[in-house]
Every structure is written in structure tokens, then in C-alpha cells.
CSV table of C-alpha atoms in Angstrom, one decimal:
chain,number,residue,atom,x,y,z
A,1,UNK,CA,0.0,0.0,0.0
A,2,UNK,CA,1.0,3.5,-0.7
A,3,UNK,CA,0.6,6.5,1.9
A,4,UNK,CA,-2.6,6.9,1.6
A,5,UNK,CA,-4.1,3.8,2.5
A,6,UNK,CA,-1.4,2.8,5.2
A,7,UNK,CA,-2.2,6.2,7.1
A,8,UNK,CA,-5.9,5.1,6.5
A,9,UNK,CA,-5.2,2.1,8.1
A,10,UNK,CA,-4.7,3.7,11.3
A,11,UNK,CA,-7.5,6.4,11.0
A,12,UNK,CA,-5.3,9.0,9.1
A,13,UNK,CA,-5.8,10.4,5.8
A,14,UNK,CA,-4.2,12.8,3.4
A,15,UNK,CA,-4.5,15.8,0.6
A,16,UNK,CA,-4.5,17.7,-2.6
A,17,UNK,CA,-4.0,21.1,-3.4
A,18,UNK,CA,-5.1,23.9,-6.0
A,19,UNK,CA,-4.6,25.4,-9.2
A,20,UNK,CA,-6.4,28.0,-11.4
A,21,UNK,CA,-9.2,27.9,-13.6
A,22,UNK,CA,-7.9,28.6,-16.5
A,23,UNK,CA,-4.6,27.2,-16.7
A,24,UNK,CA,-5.0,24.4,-15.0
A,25,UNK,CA,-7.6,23.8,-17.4
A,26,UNK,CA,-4.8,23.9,-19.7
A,27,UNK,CA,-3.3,21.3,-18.1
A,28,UNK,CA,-5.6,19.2,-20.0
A,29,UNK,CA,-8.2,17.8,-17.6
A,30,UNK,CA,-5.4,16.0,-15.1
A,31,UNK,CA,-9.0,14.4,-13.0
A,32,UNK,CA,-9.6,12.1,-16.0
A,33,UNK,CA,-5.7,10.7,-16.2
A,34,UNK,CA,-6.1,7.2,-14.6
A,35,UNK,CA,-4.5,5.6,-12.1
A,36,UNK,CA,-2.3,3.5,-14.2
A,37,UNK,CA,-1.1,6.4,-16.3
A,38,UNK,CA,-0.4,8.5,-13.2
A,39,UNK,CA,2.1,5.1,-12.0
A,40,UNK,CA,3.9,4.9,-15.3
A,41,UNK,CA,4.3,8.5,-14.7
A,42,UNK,CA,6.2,8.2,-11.5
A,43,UNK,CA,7.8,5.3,-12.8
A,44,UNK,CA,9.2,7.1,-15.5
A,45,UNK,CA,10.6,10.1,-13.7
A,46,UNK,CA,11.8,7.8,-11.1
A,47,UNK,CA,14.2,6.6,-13.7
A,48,UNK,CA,15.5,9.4,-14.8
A,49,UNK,CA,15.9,10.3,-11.7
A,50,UNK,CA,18.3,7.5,-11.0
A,51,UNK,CA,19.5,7.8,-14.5
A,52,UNK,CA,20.7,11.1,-13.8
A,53,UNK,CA,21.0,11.9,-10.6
A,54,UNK,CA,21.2,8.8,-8.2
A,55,UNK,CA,25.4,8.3,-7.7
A,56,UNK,CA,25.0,4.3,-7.2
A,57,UNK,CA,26.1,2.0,-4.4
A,58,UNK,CA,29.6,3.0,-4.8
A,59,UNK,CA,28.7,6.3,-3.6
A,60,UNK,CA,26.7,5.0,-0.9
A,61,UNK,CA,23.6,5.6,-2.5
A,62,UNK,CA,23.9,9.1,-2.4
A,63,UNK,CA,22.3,11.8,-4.8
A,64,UNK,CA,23.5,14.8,-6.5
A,65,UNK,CA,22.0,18.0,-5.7
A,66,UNK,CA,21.8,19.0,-9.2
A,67,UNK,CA,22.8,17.9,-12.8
A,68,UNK,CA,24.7,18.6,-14.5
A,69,UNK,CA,26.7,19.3,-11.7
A,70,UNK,CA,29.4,22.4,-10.9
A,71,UNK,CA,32.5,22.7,-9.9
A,72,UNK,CA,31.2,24.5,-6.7
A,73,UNK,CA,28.6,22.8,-6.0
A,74,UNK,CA,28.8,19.7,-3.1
A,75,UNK,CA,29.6,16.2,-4.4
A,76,UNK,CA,27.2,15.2,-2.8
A,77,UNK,CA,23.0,16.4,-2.2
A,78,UNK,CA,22.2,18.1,0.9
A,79,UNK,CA,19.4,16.1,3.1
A,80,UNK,CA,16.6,17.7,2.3
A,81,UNK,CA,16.7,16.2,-1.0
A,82,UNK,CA,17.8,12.7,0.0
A,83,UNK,CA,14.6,12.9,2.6
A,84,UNK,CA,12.5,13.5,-0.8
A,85,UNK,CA,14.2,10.8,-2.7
A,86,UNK,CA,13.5,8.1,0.0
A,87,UNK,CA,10.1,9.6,0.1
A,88,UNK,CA,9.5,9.2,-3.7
A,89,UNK,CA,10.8,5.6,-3.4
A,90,UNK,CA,8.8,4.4,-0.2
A,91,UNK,CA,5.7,5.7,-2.3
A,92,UNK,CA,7.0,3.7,-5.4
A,93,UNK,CA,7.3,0.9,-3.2
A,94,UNK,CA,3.4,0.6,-2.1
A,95,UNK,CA,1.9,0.7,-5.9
A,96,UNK,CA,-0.1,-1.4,-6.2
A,97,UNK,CA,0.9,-3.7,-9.1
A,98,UNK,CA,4.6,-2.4,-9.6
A,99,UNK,CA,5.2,-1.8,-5.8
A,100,UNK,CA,7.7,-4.9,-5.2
A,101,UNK,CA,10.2,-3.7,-7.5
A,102,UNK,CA,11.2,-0.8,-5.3
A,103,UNK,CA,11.1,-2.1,-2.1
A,104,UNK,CA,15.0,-2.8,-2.2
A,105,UNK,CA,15.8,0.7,-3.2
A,106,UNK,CA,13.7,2.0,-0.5
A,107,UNK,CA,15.3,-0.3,2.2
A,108,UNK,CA,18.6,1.5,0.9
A,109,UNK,CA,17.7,5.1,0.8
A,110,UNK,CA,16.7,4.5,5.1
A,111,UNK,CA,20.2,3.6,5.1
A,112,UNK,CA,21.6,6.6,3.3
A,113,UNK,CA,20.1,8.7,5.5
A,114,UNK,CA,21.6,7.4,7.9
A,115,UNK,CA,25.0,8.4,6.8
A,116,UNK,CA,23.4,11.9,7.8
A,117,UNK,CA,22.7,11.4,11.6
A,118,UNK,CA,25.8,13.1,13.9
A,119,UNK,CA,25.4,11.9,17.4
A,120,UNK,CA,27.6,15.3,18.5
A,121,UNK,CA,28.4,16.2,22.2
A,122,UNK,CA,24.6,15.6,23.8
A,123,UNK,CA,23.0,17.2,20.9
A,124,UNK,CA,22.7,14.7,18.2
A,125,UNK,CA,20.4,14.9,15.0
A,126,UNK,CA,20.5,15.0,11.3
A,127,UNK,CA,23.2,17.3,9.7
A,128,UNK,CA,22.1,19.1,6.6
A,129,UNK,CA,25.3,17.9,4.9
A,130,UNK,CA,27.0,14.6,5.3
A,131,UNK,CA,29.6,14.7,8.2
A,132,UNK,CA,33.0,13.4,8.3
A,133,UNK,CA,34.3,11.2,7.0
A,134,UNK,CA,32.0,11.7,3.7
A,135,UNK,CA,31.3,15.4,4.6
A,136,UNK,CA,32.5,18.5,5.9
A,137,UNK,CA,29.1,18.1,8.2
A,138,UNK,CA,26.4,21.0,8.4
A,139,UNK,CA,24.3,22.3,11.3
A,140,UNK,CA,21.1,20.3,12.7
A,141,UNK,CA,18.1,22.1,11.0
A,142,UNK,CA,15.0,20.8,12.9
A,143,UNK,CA,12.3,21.2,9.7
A,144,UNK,CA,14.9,18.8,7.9
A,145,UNK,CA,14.5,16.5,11.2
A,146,UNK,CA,10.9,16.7,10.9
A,147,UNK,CA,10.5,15.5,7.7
A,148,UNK,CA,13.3,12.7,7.9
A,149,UNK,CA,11.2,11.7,11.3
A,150,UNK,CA,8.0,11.3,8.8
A,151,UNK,CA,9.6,9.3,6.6
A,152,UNK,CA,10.6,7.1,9.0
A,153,UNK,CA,7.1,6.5,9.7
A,154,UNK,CA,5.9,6.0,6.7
A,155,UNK,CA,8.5,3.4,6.0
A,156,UNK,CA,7.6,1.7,9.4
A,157,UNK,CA,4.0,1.7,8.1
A,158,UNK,CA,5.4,-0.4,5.4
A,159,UNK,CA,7.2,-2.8,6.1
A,160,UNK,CA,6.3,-2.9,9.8
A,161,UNK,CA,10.7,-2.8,10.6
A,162,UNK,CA,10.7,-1.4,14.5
A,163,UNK,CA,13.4,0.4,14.2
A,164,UNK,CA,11.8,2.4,11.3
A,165,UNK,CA,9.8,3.7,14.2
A,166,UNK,CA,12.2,4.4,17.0
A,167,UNK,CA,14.5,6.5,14.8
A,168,UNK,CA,11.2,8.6,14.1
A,169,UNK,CA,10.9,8.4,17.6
A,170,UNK,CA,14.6,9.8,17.6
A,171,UNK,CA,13.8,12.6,15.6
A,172,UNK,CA,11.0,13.4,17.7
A,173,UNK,CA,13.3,14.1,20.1
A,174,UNK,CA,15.4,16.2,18.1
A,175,UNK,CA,12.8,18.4,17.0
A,176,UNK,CA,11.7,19.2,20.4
A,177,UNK,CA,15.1,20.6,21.3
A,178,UNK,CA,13.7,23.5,19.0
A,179,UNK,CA,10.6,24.8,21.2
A,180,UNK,CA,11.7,28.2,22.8
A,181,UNK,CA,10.3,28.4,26.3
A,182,UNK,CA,11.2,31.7,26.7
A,183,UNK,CA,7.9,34.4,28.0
A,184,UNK,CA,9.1,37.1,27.3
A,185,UNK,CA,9.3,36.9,23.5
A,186,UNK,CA,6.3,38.0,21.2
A,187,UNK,CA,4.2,35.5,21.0
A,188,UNK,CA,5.6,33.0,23.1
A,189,UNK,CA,6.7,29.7,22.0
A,190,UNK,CA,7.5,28.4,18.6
A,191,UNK,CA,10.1,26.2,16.7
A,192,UNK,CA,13.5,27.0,16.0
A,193,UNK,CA,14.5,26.4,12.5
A,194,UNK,CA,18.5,25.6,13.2
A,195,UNK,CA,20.3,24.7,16.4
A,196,UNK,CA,22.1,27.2,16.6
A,197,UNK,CA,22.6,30.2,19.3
A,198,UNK,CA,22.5,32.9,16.5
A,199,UNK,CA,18.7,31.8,15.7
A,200,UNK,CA,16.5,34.1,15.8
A,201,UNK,CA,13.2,33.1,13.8
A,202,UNK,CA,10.3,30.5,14.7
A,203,UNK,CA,8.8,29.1,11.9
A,204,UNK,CA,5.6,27.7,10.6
A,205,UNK,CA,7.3,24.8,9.0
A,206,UNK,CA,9.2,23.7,12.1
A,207,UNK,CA,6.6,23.8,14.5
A,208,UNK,CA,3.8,22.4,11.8
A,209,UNK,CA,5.9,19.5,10.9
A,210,UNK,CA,7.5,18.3,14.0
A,211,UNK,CA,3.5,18.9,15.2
A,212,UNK,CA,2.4,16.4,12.4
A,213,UNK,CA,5.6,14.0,13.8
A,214,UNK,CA,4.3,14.4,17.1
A,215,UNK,CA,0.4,13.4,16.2
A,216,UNK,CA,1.2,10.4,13.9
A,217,UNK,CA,3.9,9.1,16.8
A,218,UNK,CA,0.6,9.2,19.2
A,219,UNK,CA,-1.8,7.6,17.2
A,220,UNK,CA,0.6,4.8,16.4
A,221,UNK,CA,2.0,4.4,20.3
A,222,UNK,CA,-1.1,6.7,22.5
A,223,UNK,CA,2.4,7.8,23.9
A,224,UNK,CA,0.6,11.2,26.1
A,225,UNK,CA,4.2,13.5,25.6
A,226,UNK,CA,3.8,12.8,21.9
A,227,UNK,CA,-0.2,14.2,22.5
A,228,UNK,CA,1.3,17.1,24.2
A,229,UNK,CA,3.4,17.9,21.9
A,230,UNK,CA,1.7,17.7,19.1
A,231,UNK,CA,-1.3,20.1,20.6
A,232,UNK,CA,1.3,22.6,22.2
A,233,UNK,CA,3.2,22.8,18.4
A,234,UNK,CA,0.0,22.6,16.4
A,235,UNK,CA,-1.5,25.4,19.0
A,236,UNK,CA,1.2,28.3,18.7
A,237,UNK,CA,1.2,27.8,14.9
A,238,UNK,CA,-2.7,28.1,14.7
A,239,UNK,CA,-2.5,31.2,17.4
A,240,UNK,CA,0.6,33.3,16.6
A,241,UNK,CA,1.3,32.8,12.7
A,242,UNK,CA,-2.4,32.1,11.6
A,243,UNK,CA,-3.2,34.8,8.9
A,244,UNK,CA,-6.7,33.6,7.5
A,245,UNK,CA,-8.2,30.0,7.2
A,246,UNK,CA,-5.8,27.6,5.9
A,247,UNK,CA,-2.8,30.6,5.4
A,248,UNK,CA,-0.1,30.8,7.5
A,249,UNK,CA,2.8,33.3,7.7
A,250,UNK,CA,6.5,32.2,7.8
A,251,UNK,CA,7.7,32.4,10.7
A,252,UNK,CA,8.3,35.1,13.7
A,253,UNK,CA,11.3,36.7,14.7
A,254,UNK,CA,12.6,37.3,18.3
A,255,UNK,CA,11.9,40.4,17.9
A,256,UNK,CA,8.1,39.8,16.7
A,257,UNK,CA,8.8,40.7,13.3
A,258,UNK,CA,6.2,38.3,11.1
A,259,UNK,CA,7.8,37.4,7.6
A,260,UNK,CA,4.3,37.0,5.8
A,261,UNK,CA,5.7,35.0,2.9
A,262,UNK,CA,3.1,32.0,2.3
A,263,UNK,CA,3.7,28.7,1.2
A,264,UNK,CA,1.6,25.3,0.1
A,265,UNK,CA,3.3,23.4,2.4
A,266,UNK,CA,2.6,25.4,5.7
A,267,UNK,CA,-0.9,25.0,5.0
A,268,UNK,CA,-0.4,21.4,4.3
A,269,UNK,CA,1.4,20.4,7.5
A,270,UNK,CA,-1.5,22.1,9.6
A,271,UNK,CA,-4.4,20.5,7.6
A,272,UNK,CA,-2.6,16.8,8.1
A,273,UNK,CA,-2.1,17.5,11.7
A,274,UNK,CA,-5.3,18.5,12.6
A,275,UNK,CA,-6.9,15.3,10.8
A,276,UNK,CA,-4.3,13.2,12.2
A,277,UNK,CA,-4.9,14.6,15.9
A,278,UNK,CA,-8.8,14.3,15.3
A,279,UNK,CA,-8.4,10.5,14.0
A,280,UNK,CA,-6.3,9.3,17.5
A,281,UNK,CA,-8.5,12.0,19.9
A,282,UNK,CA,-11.9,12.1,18.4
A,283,UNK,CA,-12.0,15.7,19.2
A,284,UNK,CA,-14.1,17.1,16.3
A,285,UNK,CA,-12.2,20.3,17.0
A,286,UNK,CA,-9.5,19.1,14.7
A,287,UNK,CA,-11.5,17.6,11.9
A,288,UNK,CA,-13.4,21.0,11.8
A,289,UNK,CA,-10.4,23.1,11.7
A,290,UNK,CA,-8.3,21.1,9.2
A,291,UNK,CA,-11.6,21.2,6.8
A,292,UNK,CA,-11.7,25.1,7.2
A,293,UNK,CA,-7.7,25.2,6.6
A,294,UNK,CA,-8.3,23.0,3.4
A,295,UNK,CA,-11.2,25.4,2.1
A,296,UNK,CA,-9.5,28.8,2.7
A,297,UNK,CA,-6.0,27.4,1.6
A,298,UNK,CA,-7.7,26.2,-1.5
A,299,UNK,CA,-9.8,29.2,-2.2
A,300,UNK,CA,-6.4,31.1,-2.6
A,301,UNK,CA,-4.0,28.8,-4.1
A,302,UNK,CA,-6.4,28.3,-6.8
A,303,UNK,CA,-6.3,31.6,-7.8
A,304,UNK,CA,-4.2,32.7,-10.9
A,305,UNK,CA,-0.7,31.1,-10.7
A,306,UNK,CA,-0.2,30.7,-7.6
A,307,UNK,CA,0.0,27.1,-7.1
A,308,UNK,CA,1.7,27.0,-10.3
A,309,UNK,CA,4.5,29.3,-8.9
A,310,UNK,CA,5.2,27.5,-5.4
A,311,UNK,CA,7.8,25.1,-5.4
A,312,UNK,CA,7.0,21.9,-6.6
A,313,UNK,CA,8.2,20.1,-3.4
A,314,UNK,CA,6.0,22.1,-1.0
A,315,UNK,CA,3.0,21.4,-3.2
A,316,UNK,CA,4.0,17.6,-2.9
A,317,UNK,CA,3.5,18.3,0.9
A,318,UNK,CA,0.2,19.9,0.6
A,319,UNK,CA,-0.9,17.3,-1.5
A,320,UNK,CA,-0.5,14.5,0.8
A,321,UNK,CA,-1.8,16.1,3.3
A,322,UNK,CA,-4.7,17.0,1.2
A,323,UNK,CA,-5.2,13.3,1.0
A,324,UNK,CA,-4.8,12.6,4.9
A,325,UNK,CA,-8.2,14.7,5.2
A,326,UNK,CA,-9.9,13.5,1.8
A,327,UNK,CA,-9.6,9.6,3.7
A,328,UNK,CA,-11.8,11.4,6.9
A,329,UNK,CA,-13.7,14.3,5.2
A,330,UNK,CA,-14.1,13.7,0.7
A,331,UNK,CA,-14.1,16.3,-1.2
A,332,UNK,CA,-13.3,15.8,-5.0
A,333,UNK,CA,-11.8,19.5,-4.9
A,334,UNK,CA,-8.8,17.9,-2.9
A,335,UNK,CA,-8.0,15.4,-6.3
A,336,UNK,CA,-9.3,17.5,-9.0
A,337,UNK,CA,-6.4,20.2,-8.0
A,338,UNK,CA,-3.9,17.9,-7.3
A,339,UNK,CA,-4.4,16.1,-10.7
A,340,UNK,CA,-4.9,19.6,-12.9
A,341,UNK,CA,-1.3,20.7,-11.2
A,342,UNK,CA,0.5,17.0,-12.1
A,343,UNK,CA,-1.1,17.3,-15.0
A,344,UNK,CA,0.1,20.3,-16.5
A,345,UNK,CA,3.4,19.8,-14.5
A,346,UNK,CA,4.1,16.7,-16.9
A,347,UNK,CA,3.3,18.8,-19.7
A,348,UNK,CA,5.0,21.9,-19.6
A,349,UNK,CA,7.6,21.2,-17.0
A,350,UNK,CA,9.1,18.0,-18.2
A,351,UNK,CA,12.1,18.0,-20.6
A,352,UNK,CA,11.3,14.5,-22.7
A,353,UNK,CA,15.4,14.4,-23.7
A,354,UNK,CA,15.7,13.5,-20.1
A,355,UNK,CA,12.4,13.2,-18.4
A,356,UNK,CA,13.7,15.7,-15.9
A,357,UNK,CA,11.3,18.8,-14.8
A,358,UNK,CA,13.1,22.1,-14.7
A,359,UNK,CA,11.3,24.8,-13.0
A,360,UNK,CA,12.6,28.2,-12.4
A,361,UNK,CA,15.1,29.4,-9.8
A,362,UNK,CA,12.5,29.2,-7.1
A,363,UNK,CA,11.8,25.6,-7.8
A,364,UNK,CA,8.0,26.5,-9.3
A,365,UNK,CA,6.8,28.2,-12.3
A,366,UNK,CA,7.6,28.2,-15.8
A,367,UNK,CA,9.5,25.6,-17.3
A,368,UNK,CA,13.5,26.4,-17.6
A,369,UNK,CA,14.9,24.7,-20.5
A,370,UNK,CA,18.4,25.5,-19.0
A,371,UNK,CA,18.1,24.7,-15.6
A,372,UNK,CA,20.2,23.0,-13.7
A,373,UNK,CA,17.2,19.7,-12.7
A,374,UNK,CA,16.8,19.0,-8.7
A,375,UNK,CA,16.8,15.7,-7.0
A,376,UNK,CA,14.4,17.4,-4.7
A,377,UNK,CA,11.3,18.7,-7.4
A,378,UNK,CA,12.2,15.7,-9.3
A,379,UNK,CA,11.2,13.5,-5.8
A,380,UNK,CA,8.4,15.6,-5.4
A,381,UNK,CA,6.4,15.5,-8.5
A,382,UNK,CA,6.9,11.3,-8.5
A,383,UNK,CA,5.4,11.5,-5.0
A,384,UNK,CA,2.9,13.7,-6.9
A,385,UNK,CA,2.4,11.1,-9.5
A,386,UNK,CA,2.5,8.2,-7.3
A,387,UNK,CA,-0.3,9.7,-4.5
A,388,UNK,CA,-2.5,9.9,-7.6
A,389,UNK,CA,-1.7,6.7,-8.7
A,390,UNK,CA,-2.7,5.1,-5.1
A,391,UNK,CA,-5.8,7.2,-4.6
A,392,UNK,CA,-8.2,7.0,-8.1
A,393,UNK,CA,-11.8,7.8,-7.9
């Protein structure tokens, strides 16, 4: 099974996100692809991500950050993309028909990560570059250890491997390192995005993400610090960076200073928390919130570009979590605008030399013939592809 119907398994459910009327009509009517096309799809870019990009068990199983690759440039990816690429692969891996095939290459992308994890002097977590002796190591930022932490889930949802789930349970830890207890700050509270003493931001990604880590850790254990947690985190997000249903700002500065920059994913993470905090509490709070996020967040990411210009990756977020609420609360809205974006994604965004999508320098919009392609918007749209694929109707 893919995402979808794992997290369904255990009462969760997930999303799909928006795109405007009249070019995502463009796209070409992405609701009527079925599911099989949408699975070749994600097979196919999952080759050509491999084909280009992957660096082969002789590197480890590592990934470049870009091709074709520069002289200045790391030889290696960052995490953030790895996380996306063992994301893709753990989605591959639960298709339905095709789903054995990948199970090996997601076993080894769990241990690629790995390579990642610095147990440092007390305060250990995922570097955002590879430390020595592949690396010259990076610092610990807690949205990457979020995200790594819900991967290990969902690969503990699939193969049912323990230790999937305690080095989720390991990032959970990590993450709460980041919650600033300090009253006298604006808006109390909040996630740290780095580990670092010169931090001075709390951010919407942080604290909705290691929220969302927190809730699907309690519904799977009913663990009561994991419950705590995940209210507390879900709580300051939805009280100190809440700008209208389903919009959230980008983070809070020491100083209260609000960056008001919006993304999908933001509104994702908050939407999949809430569903996942109704599913293990019953509190109908939740479930009523997260449908209110998905409306408002939907009613202005549908509108002109928008959607089109956010970053493929943090549409992949919203998506899913889209998808966590559609399995509570249907809506065909949540499909329909996932499909119209993959749809005209695959279309205008997808070099057929290569079968890579190039997007411009923010990782959305128009295609970019000359781009440098991403390990981490090439991830995203086969989790894109692949969510579709699990979750026809």
C-alpha cells in the first residue's frame, strides 16, 4: 500500500491542493488521467531520476543535488533532498501492481540517510550535509529533522521494521530541542528552524511539521508526551502565525517581526495535523479546523498562478496532506487540483530528452529549458504522480 491507505489504516488520511481555472484547465483535464497512467508516470521520472541523478552504491547511494553538476557545488546532495528521494521511493514501493520492484531501493535510501545522523556532544540529529568522514558536516536544522522523522514513519508503516519507528521516535526528540520556552518573547513559544545560538526566527514549517511527527507518533504508540506535543506545536502555529483559514505566515522573529511570505506546504502540515490529531483524539475540533484550513488554503491557491508558482516540493507536501483529510472528510476538490497541477506539470515542465522537470530558480513556475534539474522537485512530482496513482476515484 501507498501513503494513503497505510495512514488510513490507522484512521489518518491525506490531501491535494489547488490550481487556477484557466490554466489548469490547460493542463488538460489531469481528473480524468487514470491511475495506471499516473504510475507509469512516476515510474518514468523515477528513472530518470536514477539515471541522472542517483550516484550508485559505490557512492553510498547518495544523490546529487543538481545535474549537470558544478565545480562548486557539493559532491554530494544536501538532506533535504535525500529525505524527498526516499520519500519518492517508499511511495513507489506501495503501488499497487509495480510496488515490489522498489522495495529494495527504499530499504537503501533508510540507510543513506543514515549516513546523515551526527550523534555530537549531547545534541545529536540530522546534519544538513554529510559529516565526516563523507562530509564536511552541516548544522542540525530541525524542519529537515521533521520531515526525515515522517519518513521514518511511513516506511515503518510499510514494512512494519521497529526500528523504522524508534528513529522517528529519535527525531522526535530532536525536533523538540527547538521549542523556545522563553515568556518574554512576542508570541511565546514556537520552533526553531537551526540549532544554533545565533537563531532568531520561529517558523511555521518547524513547528507544523514536528507537530504532524508528534500526532502520527501518538496515534501509532497513544504515547501522552507525543499528544502534548503535538497540541502545544500545532497550537502556537494556529494562534501566533495564523493569517486567515488555511494561510499561514512564515515564521516570527525574536523580535516579533512576522515574515508573511506564504507557502503550500505550511498549510499542508497544519491541515494533516489536525486530521491526524482528530483520527487518534476524536476531538471534532480538529476535523473541523483542518476542513476550514483546506477550504481557505484552496480558495487562494487556486487563484491565478499561484500554485503554479510555489515550489513543486511544497505542493508535494500539501498534496499529501490534502489526502490525509480527503480519507476522513471527501471532497473531490482535494483530487481534481492535485491532478490539474501534475497534469500540467508533466506537460509543460518535463524535458522529454531527459524526463527531468526544470522549473525556475524558485523551484516553481515556468518551465527552464536550461536549468540546472533538482533531486528534490524531481522527488516531489513522483510523489505527486504516485499519490495519484494510489488514490483513483
Amino acid at each position: 500500500m501507498m501513503k494513503t491507505p497505510v495512514r488510513a489504516a490507522l484512521a489518518l488520511a491525506v490531501l491535494c491542493g489547488g490550481l487556477s481555472a484557466g490554466p489548469a484547465a490547460a493542463g488538460g483535464g489531469g481528473a480524468e488521467t487514470d491511475a495506471s497512467t499516473w504510475a507509469h508516470r512516476a515510474e518514468t521520472s523515477y528513472r530518470s531520476l536514477q539515471q541522472h541523478l542517483y550516484q550508485g552504491p559505490e557512492q553510498h547511494g547518495l544523490y546529487l543535488e543538481k545535474t549537470p553538476r558544478t565545480q562548486e557545488e557539493n559532491e554530494h546532495s544536501y538532506i533535504w533532498p535525500l529525505r524527498e528521494a526516499a520519500a519518492a521511493t517508499v511511495d513507489l514501493a506501495e503501488l499497487p501492481e509495480a510496488g515490489a520492484h522498489y522495495k529494495q531501493d527504499a530499504a537503501e535510501r533508510f540507510s543513506t540517510l543514515r549516513l546523515y545522523f551526527n550523534p555530537r556532544d549531547g545534541r545529536p540529529g540530522y546534519d544538513s550535509y554529510l559529516p565526516a568522514p563523507l562530509g564536511q558536516g552541516g548544522d542540525v536544522f530541525y524542519d529537515d529533522n521533521a520531515v526525515v522523522g515522517l519518513t521514518f514513519l511511513d516506511q515503518y508503516r510499510s514494512t512494519g521494521d521497529e526500528l523504522h519507528l524508534r528513529r522517528a521516535a529519535e527525531t522526535f526528540d530532536v525536533v523538540g530541542r527547538g521549542w523556545d520556552d522563553d515568556p518574554a518573547k512576542p508570541c511565546p513559544g514556537g520552533m526553531h528552524w537551526v540549532d544554533s545560538p545565533d537563531n532568531y526566527m520561529r517558523a511555521a514549517n518547524v513547528t507544523g511539521l514536528s507537530a504532524q511527527l508528534a500526532a502520527e507518533l501518538y496515534a501509532i504508540e497513544g504515547d501522552e508526551r507525543y499528544l502534548a506535543s503535538a497540541e502545544k506545536w500545532y497550537e502556537w502555529n494556529w494562534s501566533c502565525l495564523r493569517r486567515s483559514p488555511g494561510l499561514y505566515d512564515n515564521s516570527r522573529d525574536d523580535d516579533g517581526t512576522v515574515n508573511e511570505t506564504l507557502w503550500t506546504y505550511n498549510s499542508g502540515a497544519m491541515i494533516g495535523t489536525a486530521t491526524t490529531l482528530y483520527s487518534a483524539t476524536g476531538d471534532r475540533t480538529y476535523l473541523d479546523r483542518a476542513v476550514e484550513d483546506a477550504a481557505g488554503s484552496l480558495a487562494y491557491w487556486k487563484q491565478g498562478e499561484r500554485l503554479h508558482d510555489q515550489p513543486a516540493i511544497f505542493n508535494a507536501f500539501y498534496f499529501d496532506n490534502l489526502r490525509i483529510l480527503d480519507e476522513v472528510r471527501p471532497a473531490p476538490d482535494y483530487r481534481t487540483t492535485a491532478a490539474a497541477y501534475a497534469e500540467r506539470t508533466w506537460k509543460e515542465n518535463r524535458t522529454p530528452a531527459d524526463g527531468l522537470f526544470r522549473f525556475q530558480p524558485s523551484g516553481g513556475g515556468d518551465h527552464a529549458p536550461e536549468a540546472q534539474a533538482e533531486t528534490l522537485h524531481q522527488s516531489a512530482m513522483i510523489q505527486i504522480f504516485a499519490g495519484l496513482a494510489a488514490d483513483p476515484s
